[in-house]
PDB file of C-alpha atoms in Angstrom:
ATOM      1  CA  MET K   1       0.057   0.084   0.008  1.00 52.00           C
ATOM      2  CA  THR K   2       1.608   3.106  -1.118  1.00 65.00           C
ATOM      3  CA  PRO K   3       1.223   6.201   1.438  1.00 73.00           C
ATOM      4  CA  HIS K   4       0.395   8.601  -1.628  1.00 90.00           C
ATOM      5  CA  THR K   5      -3.135   6.460  -2.496  1.00 97.00           C
ATOM      6  CA  PRO K   6      -6.304   7.231  -0.861  1.00 97.00           C
ATOM      7  CA  GLU K   7      -6.020   3.829   0.916  1.00 97.00           C
ATOM      8  CA  GLY K   8      -2.779   4.890   1.875  1.00 97.00           C
ATOM      9  CA  LEU K   9      -3.231   8.164   3.093  1.00 98.00           C
ATOM     10  CA  VAL K  10      -6.256   7.131   4.956  1.00 98.00           C
ATOM     11  CA  ALA K  11      -4.278   4.321   6.741  1.00 98.00           C
ATOM     12  CA  VAL K  12      -1.704   7.010   7.835  1.00 98.00           C
ATOM     13  CA  PHE K  13      -4.742   9.150   8.945  1.00 98.00           C
ATOM     14  CA  ASP K  14      -6.050   6.266  11.032  1.00 98.00           C
ATOM     15  CA  GLN K  15      -2.112   6.384  12.624  1.00 98.00           C
ATOM     16  CA  ALA K  16      -2.883  10.147  13.258  1.00 98.00           C
ATOM     17  CA  VAL K  17      -6.005   9.497  15.067  1.00 98.00           C
ATOM     18  CA  ALA K  18      -4.315   6.889  17.400  1.00 98.00           C
ATOM     19  CA  ALA K  19      -1.687   9.470  17.966  1.00 98.00           C
ATOM     20  CA  GLN K  20      -4.216  12.186  18.915  1.00 98.00           C
ATOM     21  CA  ARG K  21      -5.862   9.583  21.458  1.00 97.00           C
ATOM     22  CA  VAL K  22      -2.600   8.896  23.241  1.00 98.00           C
ATOM     23  CA  ALA K  23      -1.510  12.605  23.509  1.00 98.00           C
ATOM     24  CA  LEU K  24      -4.894  13.629  24.984  1.00 97.00           C
ATOM     25  CA  SER K  25      -4.984  10.494  27.236  1.00 96.00           C
ATOM     26  CA  ARG K  26      -2.112  11.671  29.504  1.00 96.00           C
ATOM     27  CA  LEU K  27      -3.480  15.276  30.028  1.00 96.00           C
ATOM     28  CA  THR K  28      -5.322  15.780  33.279  1.00 96.00           C
ATOM     29  CA  ARG K  29      -8.344  17.815  33.361  1.00 94.00           C
ATOM     30  CA  GLU K  30      -6.450  21.108  34.406  1.00 95.00           C
ATOM     31  CA  GLN K  31      -4.171  20.550  31.517  1.00 96.00           C
ATOM     32  CA  ARG K  32      -7.042  20.230  29.104  1.00 95.00           C
ATOM     33  CA  ARG K  33      -8.221  23.548  30.114  1.00 96.00           C
ATOM     34  CA  ALA K  34      -5.094  25.345  29.747  1.00 97.00           C
ATOM     35  CA  ARG K  35      -4.396  28.276  27.115  1.00 96.00           C
ATOM     36  CA  THR K  36      -1.449  29.468  25.543  1.00 96.00           C
ATOM     37  CA  ASP K  37      -0.404  32.976  24.735  1.00 95.00           C
ATOM     38  CA  ARG K  38      -1.949  32.687  21.220  1.00 94.00           C
ATOM     39  CA  PRO K  39      -5.681  33.770  21.075  1.00 91.00           C
ATOM     40  CA  GLY K  40      -8.007  31.211  20.730  1.00 89.00           C
ATOM     41  CA  GLN K  41      -5.662  28.374  21.481  1.00 95.00           C
ATOM     42  CA  TYR K  42      -5.558  25.375  24.058  1.00 96.00           C
ATOM     43  CA  ALA K  43      -2.433  23.841  25.382  1.00 96.00           C
ATOM     44  CA  LEU K  44      -3.874  20.524  24.180  1.00 97.00           C
ATOM     45  CA  ASP K  45      -4.095  21.856  20.866  1.00 97.00           C
ATOM     46  CA  VAL K  46      -0.087  22.181  20.938  1.00 97.00           C
ATOM     47  CA  VAL K  47       0.417  18.630  22.325  1.00 98.00           C
ATOM     48  CA  VAL K  48      -1.898  17.124  20.112  1.00 98.00           C
ATOM     49  CA  ASP K  49      -0.115  18.934  16.828  1.00 98.00           C
ATOM     50  CA  ASP K  50       3.120  18.051  18.455  1.00 98.00           C
ATOM     51  CA  ALA K  51       2.063  14.003  18.431  1.00 98.00           C
ATOM     52  CA  VAL K  52       0.105  14.142  15.051  1.00 98.00           C
ATOM     53  CA  LEU K  53       3.127  16.267  12.782  1.00 98.00           C
ATOM     54  CA  PRO K  54       5.733  13.184  12.687  1.00 98.00           C
ATOM     55  CA  VAL K  55       2.665  10.673  11.690  1.00 98.00           C
ATOM     56  CA  LEU K  56       2.304  12.776   8.749  1.00 98.00           C
ATOM     57  CA  HIS K  57       5.758  13.652   8.035  1.00 98.00           C
ATOM     58  CA  ARG K  58       6.599  10.250   7.702  1.00 97.00           C
ATOM     59  CA  ALA K  59       4.085   9.909   4.742  1.00 97.00           C
ATOM     60  CA  GLY K  60       6.158  12.555   2.692  1.00 97.00           C
ATOM     61  CA  VAL K  61       3.545  15.026   2.186  1.00 98.00           C
ATOM     62  CA  ALA K  62       3.221  18.660   2.884  1.00 98.00           C
ATOM     63  CA  VAL K  63       1.055  19.551   5.891  1.00 98.00           C
ATOM     64  CA  VAL K  64      -0.836  22.623   6.603  1.00 98.00           C
ATOM     65  CA  SER K  65      -1.901  22.519  10.515  1.00 98.00           C
ATOM     66  CA  GLU K  66      -4.022  25.099  12.274  1.00 97.00           C
ATOM     67  CA  GLU K  67      -1.432  25.366  14.839  1.00 97.00           C
ATOM     68  CA  SER K  68       1.733  25.282  13.141  1.00 97.00           C
ATOM     69  CA  GLY K  69       1.080  26.199   9.458  1.00 97.00           C
ATOM     70  CA  TRP K  70       3.132  24.588   6.757  1.00 98.00           C
ATOM     71  CA  SER K  71       5.298  21.841   7.394  1.00 98.00           C
ATOM     72  CA  GLY K  72       6.757  18.369   5.864  1.00 98.00           C
ATOM     73  CA  ASP K  73       7.591  17.960   2.166  1.00 97.00           C
ATOM     74  CA  ARG K  74       6.666  21.062   0.527  1.00 95.00           C
ATOM     75  CA  SER K  75       7.537  19.546  -2.826  1.00 97.00           C
ATOM     76  CA  SER K  76       5.065  16.704  -2.628  1.00 97.00           C
ATOM     77  CA  PRO K  77       2.169  16.201  -5.065  1.00 97.00           C
ATOM     78  CA  ILE K  78      -0.095  15.697  -1.739  1.00 98.00           C
ATOM     79  CA  THR K  79      -0.781  18.326   0.795  1.00 98.00           C
ATOM     80  CA  VAL K  80      -2.783  17.281   3.960  1.00 98.00           C
ATOM     81  CA  VAL K  81      -4.857  19.797   5.600  1.00 98.00           C
ATOM     82  CA  VAL K  82      -4.934  19.094   9.396  1.00 98.00           C
ATOM     83  CA  ASP K  83      -6.910  20.141  12.525  1.00 98.00           C
ATOM     84  CA  PRO K  84      -5.508  18.203  15.428  1.00 98.00           C
ATOM     85  CA  VAL K  85      -8.240  19.017  17.566  1.00 98.00           C
ATOM     86  CA  ASP K  86     -11.527  20.299  15.826  1.00 98.00           C
ATOM     87  CA  GLY K  87     -13.957  21.463  18.843  1.00 97.00           C
ATOM     88  CA  SER K  88     -11.080  22.437  21.326  1.00 97.00           C
ATOM     89  CA  THR K  89     -13.416  23.838  23.646  1.00 97.00           C
ATOM     90  CA  ASN K  90     -15.751  20.731  23.851  1.00 97.00           C
ATOM     91  CA  CYS K  91     -12.789  18.712  24.249  1.00 97.00           C
ATOM     92  CA  SER K  92     -11.390  20.865  27.287  1.00 97.00           C
ATOM     93  CA  ARG K  93     -14.956  21.028  28.622  1.00 96.00           C
ATOM     94  CA  GLU K  94     -15.491  17.224  28.101  1.00 95.00           C
ATOM     95  CA  ILE K  95     -18.500  17.799  25.716  1.00 97.00           C
ATOM     96  CA  PRO K  96     -18.483  14.827  23.473  1.00 97.00           C
ATOM     97  CA  TYR K  97     -18.399  16.664  20.152  1.00 98.00           C
ATOM     98  CA  TRP K  98     -15.136  16.895  18.914  1.00 98.00           C
ATOM     99  CA  GLY K  99     -12.267  14.955  16.931  1.00 98.00           C
ATOM    100  CA  ILE K 100      -9.540  15.255  14.473  1.00 98.00           C
ATOM    101  CA  SER K 101     -10.294  16.404  10.758  1.00 98.00           C
ATOM    102  CA  LEU K 102      -7.364  15.579   8.159  1.00 98.00           C
ATOM    103  CA  CYS K 103      -7.914  16.248   4.117  1.00 98.00           C
ATOM    104  CA  ALA K 104      -5.678  15.101   1.359  1.00 98.00           C
ATOM    105  CA  ILE K 105      -5.350  17.614  -1.580  1.00 98.00           C
ATOM    106  CA  ASP K 106      -3.749  16.703  -5.044  1.00 98.00           C
ATOM    107  CA  ALA K 107      -3.915  18.632  -8.249  1.00 97.00           C
ATOM    108  CA  GLU K 108      -7.411  17.652  -8.906  1.00 97.00           C
ATOM    109  CA  GLY K 109      -8.783  18.773  -5.754  1.00 98.00           C
ATOM    110  CA  LEU K 110     -10.085  17.171  -2.647  1.00 98.00           C
ATOM    111  CA  LEU K 111      -8.515  13.380  -2.602  1.00 98.00           C
ATOM    112  CA  CYS K 112      -9.443  11.696   0.754  1.00 98.00           C
ATOM    113  CA  ALA K 113     -10.532  12.700   4.227  1.00 98.00           C
ATOM    114  CA  LEU K 114     -10.812  11.356   7.622  1.00 98.00           C
ATOM    115  CA  VAL K 115     -13.000  13.278  10.452  1.00 98.00           C
ATOM    116  CA  THR K 116     -13.408  11.617  13.870  1.00 98.00           C
ATOM    117  CA  ASN K 117     -15.620  12.376  16.655  1.00 98.00           C
ATOM    118  CA  THR K 118     -13.038  11.009  18.832  1.00 97.00           C
ATOM    119  CA  PRO K 119     -15.093  10.550  22.435  1.00 97.00           C
ATOM    120  CA  LEU K 120     -17.880   8.638  20.513  1.00 97.00           C
ATOM    121  CA  GLU K 121     -15.269   6.579  18.469  1.00 97.00           C
ATOM    122  CA  GLU K 122     -17.196   7.580  15.194  1.00 98.00           C
ATOM    123  CA  ARG K 123     -14.909   7.595  12.136  1.00 98.00           C
ATOM    124  CA  ILE K 124     -15.937   9.350   9.167  1.00 98.00           C
ATOM    125  CA  THR K 125     -14.216   8.541   5.601  1.00 98.00           C
ATOM    126  CA  ALA K 126     -14.665  10.141   2.416  1.00 98.00           C
ATOM    127  CA  VAL K 127     -13.056   9.254  -0.746  1.00 98.00           C
ATOM    128  CA  ARG K 128     -13.290  11.407  -3.886  1.00 98.00           C
ATOM    129  CA  GLY K 129     -15.846   9.407  -6.492  1.00 98.00           C
ATOM    130  CA  GLU K 130     -16.189   6.546  -3.830  1.00 98.00           C
ATOM    131  CA  GLY K 131     -18.766   8.320  -1.196  1.00 98.00           C
ATOM    132  CA  ALA K 132     -18.630   8.601   2.331  1.00 98.00           C
ATOM    133  CA  GLU K 133     -18.992   6.316   5.273  1.00 98.00           C
ATOM    134  CA  ARG K 134     -19.504   6.396   9.179  1.00 98.00           C
ATOM    135  CA  ASN K 135     -17.720   3.556  10.844  1.00 98.00           C
ATOM    136  CA  GLY K 136     -18.577   1.616   7.654  1.00 96.00           C
ATOM    137  CA  SER K 137     -21.896   2.671   6.898  1.00 98.00           C
ATOM    138  CA  PRO K 138     -22.481   4.785   3.800  1.00 98.00           C
ATOM    139  CA  LEU K 139     -23.797   8.389   4.371  1.00 98.00           C
ATOM    140  CA  ALA K 140     -26.684  10.023   2.584  1.00 98.00           C
ATOM    141  CA  PRO K 141     -28.257  13.722   3.628  1.00 98.00           C
ATOM    142  CA  SER K 142     -31.928  13.927   4.366  1.00 98.00           C
ATOM    143  CA  ASP K 143     -34.202  15.371   1.426  1.00 98.00           C
ATOM    144  CA  VAL K 144     -35.047  18.815   3.318  1.00 98.00           C
ATOM    145  CA  THR K 145     -35.345  21.817   1.081  1.00 98.00           C
ATOM    146  CA  ASP K 146     -37.391  24.099   3.222  1.00 97.00           C
ATOM    147  CA  VAL K 147     -36.123  25.957   6.393  1.00 98.00           C
ATOM    148  CA  GLU K 148     -39.408  25.387   8.023  1.00 98.00           C
ATOM    149  CA  HIS K 149     -38.588  21.532   8.190  1.00 98.00           C
ATOM    150  CA  ALA K 150     -34.677  22.035   9.003  1.00 98.00           C
ATOM    151  CA  VAL K 151     -32.681  21.241  11.942  1.00 98.00           C
ATOM    152  CA  VAL K 152     -29.792  23.529  11.356  1.00 98.00           C
ATOM    153  CA  ALA K 153     -26.190  24.130  12.989  1.00 98.00           C
ATOM    154  CA  ILE K 154     -25.013  27.661  13.561  1.00 97.00           C
ATOM    155  CA  SER K 155     -21.700  29.084  14.674  1.00 94.00           C
ATOM    156  CA  GLY K 156     -22.209  32.412  15.868  1.00 92.00           C
ATOM    157  CA  MET K 157     -25.572  34.663  15.951  1.00 92.00           C
ATOM    158  CA  PRO K 158     -27.076  34.525  12.691  1.00 93.00           C
ATOM    159  CA  ASP K 159     -28.043  38.265  11.375  1.00 88.00           C
ATOM    160  CA  ARG K 160     -31.635  37.184  10.775  1.00 93.00           C
ATOM    161  CA  VAL K 161     -33.326  34.162  12.696  1.00 95.00           C
ATOM    162  CA  LEU K 162     -35.377  32.166  10.176  1.00 97.00           C
ATOM    163  CA  PRO K 163     -38.350  29.896  10.902  1.00 97.00           C
ATOM    164  CA  TRP K 164     -36.426  26.832  11.180  1.00 97.00           C
ATOM    165  CA  LYS K 165     -37.399  23.831  12.817  1.00 97.00           C
ATOM    166  CA  GLN K 166     -35.017  23.762  15.460  1.00 98.00           C
ATOM    167  CA  PHE K 167     -31.059  25.010  15.601  1.00 97.00           C
ATOM    168  CA  ARG K 168     -27.771  23.792  17.562  1.00 97.00           C
ATOM    169  CA  ALA K 169     -24.745  25.431  18.259  1.00 96.00           C
ATOM    170  CA  MET K 170     -22.452  22.302  17.913  1.00 95.00           C
ATOM    171  CA  GLY K 171     -18.867  23.854  18.339  1.00 96.00           C
ATOM    172  CA  SER K 172     -17.259  21.657  15.503  1.00 97.00           C
ATOM    173  CA  ALA K 173     -17.489  22.750  12.054  1.00 97.00           C
ATOM    174  CA  ALA K 174     -16.071  19.586  10.589  1.00 98.00           C
ATOM    175  CA  LEU K 175     -18.518  17.239  12.559  1.00 98.00           C
ATOM    176  CA  ALA K 176     -21.384  19.440  11.883  1.00 98.00           C
ATOM    177  CA  LEU K 177     -20.595  19.416   8.293  1.00 98.00           C
ATOM    178  CA  CYS K 178     -20.365  15.550   8.332  1.00 98.00           C
ATOM    179  CA  ASP K 179     -23.917  15.655  10.283  1.00 98.00           C
ATOM    180  CA  VAL K 180     -25.357  17.417   7.508  1.00 98.00           C
ATOM    181  CA  ALA K 181     -23.766  14.846   4.994  1.00 98.00           C
ATOM    182  CA  SER K 182     -25.460  11.739   7.412  1.00 98.00           C
ATOM    183  CA  GLY K 183     -28.827  13.565   7.716  1.00 98.00           C
ATOM    184  CA  ARG K 184     -28.516  13.980  11.612  1.00 98.00           C
ATOM    185  CA  LEU K 185     -28.524  17.873  10.665  1.00 98.00           C
ATOM    186  CA  ASP K 186     -30.407  19.128   7.763  1.00 98.00           C
ATOM    187  CA  GLY K 187     -28.256  22.392   7.279  1.00 98.00           C
ATOM    188  CA  MET K 188     -25.083  24.304   9.060  1.00 98.00           C
ATOM    189  CA  LEU K 189     -24.221  27.830   8.813  1.00 97.00           C
ATOM    190  CA  ASP K 190     -21.695  30.168   9.537  1.00 95.00           C
ATOM    191  CA  ALA K 191     -22.963  33.318  11.137  1.00 93.00           C
ATOM    192  CA  LEU K 192     -19.777  35.269  11.608  1.00 87.00           C
ATOM    193  CA  ALA K 193     -17.691  36.311   8.542  1.00 86.00           C
ATOM    194  CA  ASP K 194     -14.565  34.483   7.581  1.00 89.00           C
ATOM    195  CA  ARG K 195     -14.135  32.604  10.694  1.00 89.00           C
ATOM    196  CA  HIS K 196     -13.022  29.042   9.510  1.00 96.00           C
ATOM    197  CA  GLY K 197      -9.995  27.915   8.039  1.00 97.00           C
ATOM    198  CA  PRO K 198      -9.395  25.168   5.173  1.00 98.00           C
ATOM    199  CA  TRP K 199      -8.491  22.870   8.281  1.00 98.00           C
ATOM    200  CA  ASP K 200     -11.837  23.517  10.047  1.00 97.00           C
ATOM    201  CA  TYR K 201     -14.127  22.648   6.816  1.00 98.00           C
ATOM    202  CA  LEU K 202     -12.000  20.631   4.012  1.00 98.00           C
ATOM    203  CA  GLY K 203     -12.687  17.152   5.514  1.00 98.00           C
ATOM    204  CA  GLY K 204     -16.524  17.583   6.211  1.00 98.00           C
ATOM    205  CA  LEU K 205     -16.682  19.291   2.817  1.00 98.00           C
ATOM    206  CA  LEU K 206     -15.322  16.348   1.135  1.00 98.00           C
ATOM    207  CA  VAL K 207     -17.671  14.105   3.211  1.00 98.00           C
ATOM    208  CA  CYS K 208     -20.671  16.181   1.933  1.00 98.00           C
ATOM    209  CA  LEU K 209     -19.929  16.423  -1.644  1.00 98.00           C
ATOM    210  CA  GLU K 210     -19.389  12.545  -1.681  1.00 98.00           C
ATOM    211  CA  ALA K 211     -22.342  11.808   0.354  1.00 98.00           C
ATOM    212  CA  GLY K 212     -24.474  14.161  -1.828  1.00 98.00           C
ATOM    213  CA  ALA K 213     -24.955  17.480   0.177  1.00 98.00           C
ATOM    214  CA  SER K 214     -24.194  20.982  -0.636  1.00 98.00           C
ATOM    215  CA  VAL K 215     -21.842  23.285   0.722  1.00 98.00           C
ATOM    216  CA  ARG K 216     -20.652  26.584  -0.622  1.00 98.00           C
ATOM    217  CA  ASP K 217     -19.055  29.864   0.900  1.00 97.00           C
ATOM    218  CA  VAL K 218     -21.337  32.857   1.688  1.00 96.00           C
ATOM    219  CA  HIS K 219     -19.602  34.992  -0.607  1.00 95.00           C
ATOM    220  CA  ARG K 220     -18.870  32.316  -3.417  1.00 96.00           C
ATOM    221  CA  ARG K 221     -15.124  32.011  -3.026  1.00 97.00           C
ATOM    222  CA  GLU K 222     -13.161  28.692  -3.697  1.00 98.00           C
ATOM    223  CA  LEU K 223     -13.555  26.245  -0.967  1.00 98.00           C
ATOM    224  CA  VAL K 224     -10.793  24.244  -1.972  1.00 98.00           C
ATOM    225  CA  VAL K 225      -7.744  26.107  -0.781  1.00 98.00           C
ATOM    226  CA  ALA K 226      -4.740  25.020   1.523  1.00 97.00           C
ATOM    227  CA  ASP K 227      -3.565  28.573   2.452  1.00 97.00           C
ATOM    228  CA  PRO K 228      -3.112  29.054   6.265  1.00 97.00           C
ATOM    229  CA  ASP K 229      -4.390  32.791   6.179  1.00 97.00           C
ATOM    230  CA  ALA K 230      -7.683  31.830   4.077  1.00 97.00           C
ATOM    231  CA  ARG K 231     -10.981  31.982   5.949  1.00 97.00           C
ATOM    232  CA  ARG K 232     -14.211  31.266   4.639  1.00 97.00           C
ATOM    233  CA  GLN K 233     -18.039  31.881   5.741  1.00 97.00           C
ATOM    234  CA  LEU K 234     -19.875  28.597   5.215  1.00 97.00           C
ATOM    235  CA  LEU K 235     -23.630  27.290   4.048  1.00 98.00           C
ATOM    236  CA  ALA K 236     -24.110  23.842   4.099  1.00 98.00           C
ATOM    237  CA  GLY K 237     -27.684  22.086   3.591  1.00 98.00           C
ATOM    238  CA  ALA K 238     -28.826  18.418   2.714  1.00 98.00           C
ATOM    239  CA  THR K 239     -29.908  20.082  -0.760  1.00 98.00           C
ATOM    240  CA  PRO K 240     -29.099  22.950  -2.712  1.00 98.00           C
ATOM    241  CA  ALA K 241     -32.437  24.515  -2.316  1.00 98.00           C
ATOM    242  CA  LEU K 242     -31.779  24.398   1.279  1.00 98.00           C
ATOM    243  CA  VAL K 243     -28.750  26.143   1.203  1.00 98.00           C
ATOM    244  CA  GLU K 244     -30.125  28.925  -0.739  1.00 97.00           C
ATOM    245  CA  ALA K 245     -32.986  29.120   1.793  1.00 97.00           C
ATOM    246  CA  LEU K 246     -30.592  29.680   4.680  1.00 97.00           C
ATOM    247  CA  ALA K 247     -28.463  32.454   2.780  1.00 97.00           C
ATOM    248  CA  PRO K 248     -30.913  35.232   4.418  1.00 96.00           C
ATOM    249  CA  ALA K 249     -29.850  34.459   7.844  1.00 96.00           C
ATOM    250  CA  VAL K 250     -26.188  35.378   7.011  1.00 93.00           C
ATOM    251  CA  GLY K 251     -27.398  38.383   5.263  1.00 82.00           C
ATOM    252  CA  GLU K 252     -27.958  37.298   1.685  1.00 64.00           C
ATOM    253  CA  HIS K 253     -31.123  38.401  -0.119  1.00 48.00           C
ATOM    254  CA  ASP K 254     -33.986  35.968  -0.623  1.00 45.00           C
ATOM    255  CA  GLU K 255     -33.023  36.009  -4.526  1.00 41.00           C
ATOM    256  CA  ALA K 256     -29.155  35.569  -3.921  1.00 36.00           C
TER     257      ALA K 256
END
């Protein structure tokens, strides 16, 4: 199994998942809640980054991490974008909705991804052209097209409250996207402008696309980027119609 095939990369991703688990298992509750001097960063983020990066580097790929930026072999045809702990606040407070997000990009775009809900032992994978799975079961979104029947995850307070069925603030963009892909949620929106970096959403984006859900940037910018300085504002839905129906919540007109 060569490491730059989807199968080889997913195997490497599984090793990164194992490294994350071991690193976190060594932290006390107080250590999980500790902060660094960098705004928004927990000490646990750095601990896990230090554990995961060597695993990825051994695969001979370029790496873009939320915690440490570019590293690895910059000449590689594969770039792996990683969020070592997506949902760090949830992790620090023992709320079981956090994990790791890894996504490989090649010259053609998103190649393969692995996202976990670590405390629930859920492993979500997607490979370009081959669909998406959770613990081996294929994923498919709901068929909801209108806001009134939608359960929606939000990140931040929306500009306009729509008459959705219910809403949730989940605390992990990667997992919320995966839950849209699986039908647990019908939609997801970023109410805060340009909050999420590529490590937050690329893994979940490929899971959504392979499952058949729809995702776009609020401002219709390209989502498949590895630039650590890039930020995007996401809209996701089980159907394209739901994505557009959710757009007014983040300042777009109904006809957008």
